[in-house]
XYZ file of C-alpha atoms in Angstrom:
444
model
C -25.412 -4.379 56.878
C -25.965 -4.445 60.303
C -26.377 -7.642 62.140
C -27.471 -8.254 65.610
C -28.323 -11.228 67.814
C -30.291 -12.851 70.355
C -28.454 -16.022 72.105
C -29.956 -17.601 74.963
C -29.492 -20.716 76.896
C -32.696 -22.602 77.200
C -31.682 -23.552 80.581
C -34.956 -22.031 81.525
C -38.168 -19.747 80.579
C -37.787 -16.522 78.612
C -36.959 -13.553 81.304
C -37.896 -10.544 81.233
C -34.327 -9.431 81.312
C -33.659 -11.799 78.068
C -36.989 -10.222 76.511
C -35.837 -6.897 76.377
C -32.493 -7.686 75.239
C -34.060 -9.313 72.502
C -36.062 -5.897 72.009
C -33.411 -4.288 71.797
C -31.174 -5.820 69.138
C -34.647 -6.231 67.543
C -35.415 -2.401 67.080
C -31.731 -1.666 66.306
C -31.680 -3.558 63.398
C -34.749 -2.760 62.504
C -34.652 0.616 63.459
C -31.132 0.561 60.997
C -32.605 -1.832 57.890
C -30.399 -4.508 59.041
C -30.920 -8.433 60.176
C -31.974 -10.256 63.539
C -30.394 -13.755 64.637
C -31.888 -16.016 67.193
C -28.764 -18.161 68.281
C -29.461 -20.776 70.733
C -26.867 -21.269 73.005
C -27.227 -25.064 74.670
C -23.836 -26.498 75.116
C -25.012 -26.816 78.897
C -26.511 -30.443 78.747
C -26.496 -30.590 81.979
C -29.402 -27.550 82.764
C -30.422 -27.166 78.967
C -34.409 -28.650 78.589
C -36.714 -29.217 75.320
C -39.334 -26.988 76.930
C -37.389 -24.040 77.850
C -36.289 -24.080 74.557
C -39.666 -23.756 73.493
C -40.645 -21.500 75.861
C -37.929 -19.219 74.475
C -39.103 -19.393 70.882
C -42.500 -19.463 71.748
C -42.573 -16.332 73.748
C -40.236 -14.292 71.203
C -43.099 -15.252 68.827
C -45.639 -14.225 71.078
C -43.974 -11.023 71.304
C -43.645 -10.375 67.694
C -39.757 -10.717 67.302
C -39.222 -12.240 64.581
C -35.718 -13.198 63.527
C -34.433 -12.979 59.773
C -32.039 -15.985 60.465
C -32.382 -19.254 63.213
C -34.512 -21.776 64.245
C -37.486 -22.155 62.372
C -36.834 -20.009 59.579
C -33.135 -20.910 57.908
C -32.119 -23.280 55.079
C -30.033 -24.974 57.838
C -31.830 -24.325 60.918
C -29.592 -27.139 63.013
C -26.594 -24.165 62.673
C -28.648 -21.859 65.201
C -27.972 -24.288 67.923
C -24.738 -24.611 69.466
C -24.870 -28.032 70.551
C -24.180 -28.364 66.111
C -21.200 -26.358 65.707
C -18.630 -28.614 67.500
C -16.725 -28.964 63.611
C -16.670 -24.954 63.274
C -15.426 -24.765 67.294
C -12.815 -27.199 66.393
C -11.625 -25.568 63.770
C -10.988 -22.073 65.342
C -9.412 -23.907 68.228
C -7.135 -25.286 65.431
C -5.990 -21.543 64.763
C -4.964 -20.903 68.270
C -3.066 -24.121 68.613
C -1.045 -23.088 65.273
C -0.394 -19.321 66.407
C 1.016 -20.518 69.590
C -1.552 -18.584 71.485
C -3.097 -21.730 74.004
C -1.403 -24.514 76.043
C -2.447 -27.371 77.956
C -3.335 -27.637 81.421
C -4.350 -30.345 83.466
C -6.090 -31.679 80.442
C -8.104 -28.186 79.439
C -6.640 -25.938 77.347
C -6.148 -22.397 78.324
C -5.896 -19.221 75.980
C -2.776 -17.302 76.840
C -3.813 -13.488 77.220
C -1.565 -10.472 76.095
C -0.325 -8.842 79.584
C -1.155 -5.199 78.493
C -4.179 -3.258 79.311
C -7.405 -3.633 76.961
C -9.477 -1.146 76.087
C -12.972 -0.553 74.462
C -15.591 1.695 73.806
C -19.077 0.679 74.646
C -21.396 2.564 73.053
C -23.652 2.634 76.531
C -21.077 2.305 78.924
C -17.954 4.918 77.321
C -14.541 3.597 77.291
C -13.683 0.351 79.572
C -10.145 -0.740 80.449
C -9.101 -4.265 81.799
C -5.258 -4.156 83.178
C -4.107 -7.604 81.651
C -0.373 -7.152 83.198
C -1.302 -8.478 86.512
C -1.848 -12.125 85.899
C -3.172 -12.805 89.612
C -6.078 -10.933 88.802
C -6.655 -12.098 85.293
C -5.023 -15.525 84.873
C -5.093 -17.627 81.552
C -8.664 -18.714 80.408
C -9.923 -21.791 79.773
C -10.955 -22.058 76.230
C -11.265 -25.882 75.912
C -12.317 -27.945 79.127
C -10.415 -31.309 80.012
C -13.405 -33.206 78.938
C -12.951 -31.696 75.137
C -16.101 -29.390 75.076
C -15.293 -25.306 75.012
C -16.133 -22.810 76.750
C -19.297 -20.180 76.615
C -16.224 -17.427 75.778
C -14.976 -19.496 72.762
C -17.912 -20.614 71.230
C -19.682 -16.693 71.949
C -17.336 -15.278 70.101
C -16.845 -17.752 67.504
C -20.188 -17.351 66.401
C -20.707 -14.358 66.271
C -17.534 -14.121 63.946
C -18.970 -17.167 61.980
C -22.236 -15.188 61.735
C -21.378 -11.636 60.946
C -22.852 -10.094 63.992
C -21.903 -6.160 63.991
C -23.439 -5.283 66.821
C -23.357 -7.159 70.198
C -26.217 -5.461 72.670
C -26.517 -7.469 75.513
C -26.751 -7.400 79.698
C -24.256 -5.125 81.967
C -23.489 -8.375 83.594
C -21.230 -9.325 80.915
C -19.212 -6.201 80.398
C -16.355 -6.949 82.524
C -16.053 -10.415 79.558
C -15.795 -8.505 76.725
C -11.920 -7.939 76.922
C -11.758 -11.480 76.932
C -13.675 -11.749 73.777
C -11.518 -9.205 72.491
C -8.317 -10.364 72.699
C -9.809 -13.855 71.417
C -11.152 -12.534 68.034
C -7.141 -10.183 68.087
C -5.911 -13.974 67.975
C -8.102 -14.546 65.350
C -6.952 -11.908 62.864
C -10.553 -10.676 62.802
C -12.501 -7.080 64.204
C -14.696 -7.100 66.878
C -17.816 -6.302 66.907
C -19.314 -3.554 68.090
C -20.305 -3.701 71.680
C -23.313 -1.948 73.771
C -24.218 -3.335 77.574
C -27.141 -2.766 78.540
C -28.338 -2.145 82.206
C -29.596 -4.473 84.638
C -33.610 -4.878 85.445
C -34.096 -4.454 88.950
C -37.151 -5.006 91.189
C -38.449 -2.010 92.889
C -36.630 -2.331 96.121
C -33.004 -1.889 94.186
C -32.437 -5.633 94.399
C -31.145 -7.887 91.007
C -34.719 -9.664 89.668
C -34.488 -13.200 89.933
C -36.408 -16.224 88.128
C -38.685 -16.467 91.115
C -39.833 -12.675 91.132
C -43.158 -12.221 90.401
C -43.163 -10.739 86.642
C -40.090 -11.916 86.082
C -40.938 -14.749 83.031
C -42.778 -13.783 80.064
C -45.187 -16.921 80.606
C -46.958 -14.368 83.231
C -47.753 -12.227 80.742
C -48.915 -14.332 78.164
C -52.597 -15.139 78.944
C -52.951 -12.204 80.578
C -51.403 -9.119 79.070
C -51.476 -8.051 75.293
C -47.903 -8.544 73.461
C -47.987 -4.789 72.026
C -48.183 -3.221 75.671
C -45.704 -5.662 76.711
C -43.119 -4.477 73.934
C -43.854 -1.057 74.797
C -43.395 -1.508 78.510
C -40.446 -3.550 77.925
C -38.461 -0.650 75.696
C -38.916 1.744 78.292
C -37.118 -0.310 80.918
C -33.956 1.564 80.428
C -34.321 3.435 76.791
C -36.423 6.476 76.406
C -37.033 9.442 73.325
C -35.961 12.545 73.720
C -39.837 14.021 73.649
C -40.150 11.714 77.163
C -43.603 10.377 74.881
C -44.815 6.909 76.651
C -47.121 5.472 74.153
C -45.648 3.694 70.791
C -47.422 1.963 68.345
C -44.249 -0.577 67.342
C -43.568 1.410 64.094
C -42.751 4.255 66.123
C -40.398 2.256 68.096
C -38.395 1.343 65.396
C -38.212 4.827 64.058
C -37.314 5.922 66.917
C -35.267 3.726 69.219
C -31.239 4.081 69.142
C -28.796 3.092 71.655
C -27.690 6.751 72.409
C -31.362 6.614 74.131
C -30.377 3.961 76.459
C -29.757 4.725 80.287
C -26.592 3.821 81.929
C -28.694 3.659 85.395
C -30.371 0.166 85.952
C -33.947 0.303 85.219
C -36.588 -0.551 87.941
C -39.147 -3.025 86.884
C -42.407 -1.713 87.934
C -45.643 -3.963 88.021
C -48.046 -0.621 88.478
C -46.784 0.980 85.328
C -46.970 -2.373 83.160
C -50.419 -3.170 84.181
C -51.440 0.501 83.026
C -49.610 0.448 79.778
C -51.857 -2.852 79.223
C -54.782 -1.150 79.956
C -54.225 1.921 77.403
C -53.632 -0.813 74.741
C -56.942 -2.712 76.112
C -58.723 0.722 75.409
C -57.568 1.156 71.841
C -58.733 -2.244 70.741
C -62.407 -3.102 69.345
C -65.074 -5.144 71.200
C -64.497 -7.990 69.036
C -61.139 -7.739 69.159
C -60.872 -7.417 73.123
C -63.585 -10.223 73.026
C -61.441 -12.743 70.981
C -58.521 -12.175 72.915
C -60.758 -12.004 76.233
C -62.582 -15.134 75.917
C -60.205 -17.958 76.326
C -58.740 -16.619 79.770
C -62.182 -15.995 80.968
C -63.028 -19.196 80.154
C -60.188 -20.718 82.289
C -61.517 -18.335 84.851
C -65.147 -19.718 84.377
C -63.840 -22.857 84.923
C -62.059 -22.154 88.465
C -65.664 -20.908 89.173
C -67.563 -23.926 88.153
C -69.148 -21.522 85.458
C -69.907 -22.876 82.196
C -67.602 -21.683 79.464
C -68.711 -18.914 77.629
C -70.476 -19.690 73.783
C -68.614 -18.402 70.618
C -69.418 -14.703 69.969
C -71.453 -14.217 73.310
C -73.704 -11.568 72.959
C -73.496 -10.192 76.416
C -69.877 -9.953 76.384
C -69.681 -7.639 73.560
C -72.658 -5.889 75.392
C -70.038 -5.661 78.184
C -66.826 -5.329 76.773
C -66.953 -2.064 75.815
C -67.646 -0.017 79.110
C -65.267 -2.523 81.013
C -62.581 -1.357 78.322
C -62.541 1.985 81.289
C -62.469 -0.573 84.232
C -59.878 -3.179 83.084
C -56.093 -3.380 83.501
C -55.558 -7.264 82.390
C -58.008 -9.856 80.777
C -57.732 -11.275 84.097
C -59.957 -8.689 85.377
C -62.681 -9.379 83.291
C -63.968 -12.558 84.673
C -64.228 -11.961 88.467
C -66.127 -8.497 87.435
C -68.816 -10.222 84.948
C -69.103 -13.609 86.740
C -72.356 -12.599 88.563
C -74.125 -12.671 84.996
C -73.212 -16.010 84.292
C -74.282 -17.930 87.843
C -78.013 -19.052 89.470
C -76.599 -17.586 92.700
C -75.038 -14.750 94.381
C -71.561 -15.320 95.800
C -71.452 -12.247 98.352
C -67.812 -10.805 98.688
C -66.575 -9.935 102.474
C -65.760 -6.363 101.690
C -69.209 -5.799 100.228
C -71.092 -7.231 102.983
C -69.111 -4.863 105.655
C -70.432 -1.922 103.476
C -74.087 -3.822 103.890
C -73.535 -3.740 107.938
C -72.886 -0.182 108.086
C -76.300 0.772 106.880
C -78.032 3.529 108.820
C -81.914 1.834 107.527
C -83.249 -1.357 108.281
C -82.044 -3.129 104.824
C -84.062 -5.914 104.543
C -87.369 -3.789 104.640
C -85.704 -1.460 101.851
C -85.184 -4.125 100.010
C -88.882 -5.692 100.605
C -90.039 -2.536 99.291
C -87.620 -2.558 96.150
C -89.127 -6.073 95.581
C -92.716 -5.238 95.628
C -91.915 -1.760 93.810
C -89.893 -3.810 90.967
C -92.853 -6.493 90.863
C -95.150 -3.895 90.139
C -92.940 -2.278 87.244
C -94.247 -2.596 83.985
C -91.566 -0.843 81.774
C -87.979 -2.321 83.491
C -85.966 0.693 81.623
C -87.317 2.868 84.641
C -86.001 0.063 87.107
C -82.840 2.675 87.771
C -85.618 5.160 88.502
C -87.819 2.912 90.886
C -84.812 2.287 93.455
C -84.560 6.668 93.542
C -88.023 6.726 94.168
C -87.968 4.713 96.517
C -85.260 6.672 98.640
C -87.630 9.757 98.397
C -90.703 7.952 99.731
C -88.501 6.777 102.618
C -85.947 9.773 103.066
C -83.070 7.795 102.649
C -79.992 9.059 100.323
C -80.062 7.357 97.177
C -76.575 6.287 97.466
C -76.519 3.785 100.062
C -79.541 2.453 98.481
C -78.217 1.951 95.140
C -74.942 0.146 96.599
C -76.884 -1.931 98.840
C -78.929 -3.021 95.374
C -75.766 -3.709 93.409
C -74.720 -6.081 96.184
C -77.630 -7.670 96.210
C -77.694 -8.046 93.004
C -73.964 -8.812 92.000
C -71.732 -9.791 95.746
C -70.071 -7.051 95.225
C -69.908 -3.163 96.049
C -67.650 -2.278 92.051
C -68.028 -3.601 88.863
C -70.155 -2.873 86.020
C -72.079 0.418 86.442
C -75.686 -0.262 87.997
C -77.958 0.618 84.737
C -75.815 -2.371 82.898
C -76.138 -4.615 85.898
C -80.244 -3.740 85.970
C -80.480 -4.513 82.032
C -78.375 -7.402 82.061
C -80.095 -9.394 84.226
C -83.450 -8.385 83.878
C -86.750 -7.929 85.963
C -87.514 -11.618 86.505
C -83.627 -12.609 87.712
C -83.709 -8.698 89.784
C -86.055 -9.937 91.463
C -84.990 -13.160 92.520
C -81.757 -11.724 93.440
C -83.527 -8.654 95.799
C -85.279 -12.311 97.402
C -82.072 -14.562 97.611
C -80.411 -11.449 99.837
C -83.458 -10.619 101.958
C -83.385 -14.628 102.811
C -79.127 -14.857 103.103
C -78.064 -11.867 104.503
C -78.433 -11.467 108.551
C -80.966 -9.573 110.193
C -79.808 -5.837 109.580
């Protein structure tokens, strides 16, 4: 059966890099009928924290990657974390020391490498040789420090020998370690694993992505972005089908992802195209889906506004939800587009008033007239209908006389189409709002 892994040091939060790695071994052992291990690697005391080891397991969960063996979910859960595993470290050390193959040095304990070339096949990369025979260039490594804890490259490859791991998939960065590993599990008695390395994530301008990038942590996705779009995003950074489709539910992932799909170019990480793949998954879901997902972050939003938080099941938001579905690329968009519904006032916004200042009519007496021409509406549905008649009486384009109503009405010159803004509101708060921008705005 096949058996993959995920082992990452919670030295800080889950990155994007470590996501999709995690997709990836994921959807190959999926994709294969095999087994997923989360392996937490926190021998670093030094860096290692509580929280970013929940942040790890709480954004893998977030993400839907569920492991068939780790934290959380095995008979012996206290196994998945290295920090445990001093006994079974020991014990392969043990091994070495009786085949002859480390010796001391300066109180650590180095493993003594065969001086002949090593060779592999990556199943990304094609076949990789390290030249062992010059020992300037490859000296002894440390297995064991002088303070009696061992290395990352002993206790890597001890586990995943302990844990039946057939498949290693992991980041470029460590291909140039795997003839290490190699030669250690040789010493061993025991096969390798197969290996695959990945490519790097890089930001847009060709540089390595850092912790600090923007995007770079899946915390800035998770109030923000939906976990399916995320996934999907994430498995096109360096994979793709042969049929070059974009869109996969994550059942067609799985049927479809291999590693003979996987680029041997780094990928470019690219804000733009993850925002849009969110909003084509924002599309596809229900108002009262979108809604229940929506609500807490506008909420938070509200809050920042000094808006009170929106009531369970808010009518008007499932009254708006659905044509902002068109509008929308992250739930973050929702709130400064809808806030105007919610508020006594009118906050106007900068851009919209410059569009106000380039009117070719005096504004305030339109907008006198739209008042008094509202006031004596008595069927509000033809409200849309009053503000075009009103253009023809005075010989003004419509246009211009419609936007400079929507800013009156909402602060701002986009949004929510004018009909839904007119019916939202309603005649009594129109008309207040056509009066609060006659008084504000400056003479025009």
């Amino acid at each position: 059966m096949i058996r993959t892994r995920f082992a990452p040091s919670p030295t800080g939060n889950l990155h994007i890099g470590g996501a999709r790695t995690a997709l990836f071994n994921w959807l190959y052992a999926k994709h294969h009928g095999g087994q997923f291990i989360l392996r937490i690697e926190d021998t670093d005391a030094q860096r290692n924290t509580k929280e970013a080891q929940q942040g790890i397991i709480d954004g893998l969960n977030w993400l839907g990657l569920d492991w068939d063996e780790g934290p959380l979910v095995s008979e012996q859960p206290e196994l998945y974390f290295q920090s445990n595993r001093n006994a079974i470290y020991q014990s392969y050390f043990d091994k070495l020391v009786a085949n002859d193959r480390v010796y001391e040095d300066e109180g650590a304990w180095r493993f003594k490498f065969k001086r002949e070339p090593i060779s592999f096949i990556d199943e990304i990369c094609g076949e990789i040789t390290i030249d062992y025979r010059n020992e300037d260039n490859t000296p002894d490594m440390v297995v064991k420090r002088s303070d009696g804890s061992f290395v990352f490259h002993f206790v890597n490859v001890v586990d995943d020998l302990e844990m039946n791991i057939t498949h290693v998939i992991r980041g470029e960065d460590h291909l140039m370690n795997t003839p290490k590993h190699i030669q250690l599990i040789e010493a061993f008695g025991l096969e390798s694993p197969t290996y695959a390395h990945i490519p790097l994530i890089l930001n847009p301008d060709g540089s390595k992505m850092s912790k600090r990038d923007q995007g770079a942590g899946i915390g800035f996705y998770q109030q923000d972005f939906l976990a399916s779009a995320i996934i999907n995003f994430l498995a096109l950074l360096g994979w793709s089908n042969k049929n070059d489709q974009e869109l996969f539910t994550r059942e067609e992932l799985i049927e479809a992802f291999d590693l003979t799909g996987v680029n041997r170019s780094p990928a470019k990480f690219d804000l733009t195209k993850c925002l849009w793949f969110n909003s084509q998954y924002l599309r596809s879901l229900s108002t009262q889906e979108l809604a229940r997902l929506a609500q807490p972050r506008i909420n938070a939003d509200f809050l920042a506004m000094n808006i009170c938080e929106l009531e369970q099941d808010d009518s008007l938001l499932l009254e708006l939800l659905e044509p902002l579905k068109e509008k929308i690329q992250s739930l973050s968009d929702i709130a400064p587009i809808i806030n105007f519904l919610y508020t006594e006032q009118v906050t106007y916004q900068e851009s919209a008033m410059a569009k106000i200042d380039k009117n070719k009519f005096p504004t305030k007496d339109i907008l006198k007239s739209l008042q008094q021409s509202w006031t004596d509406l008595e069927d509000w549905a033809t409200s849309k209908q009053a503000i075009m008649d009103l253009a023809t009486a005075k010989e003004i384009k419509a246009g211009p006389i419609m936007l400079t109503t929507r800013i009156a009405l909402s602060g701002s010159a986009g949004g929510l189409d004018l009909d839904l803004i007119l019916k939202s509101l309603g005649k009594e708060v129109c008309i207040k709002r056509i009066i609060q921008a006659i008084e504000k705005w400056p003479t025009h």
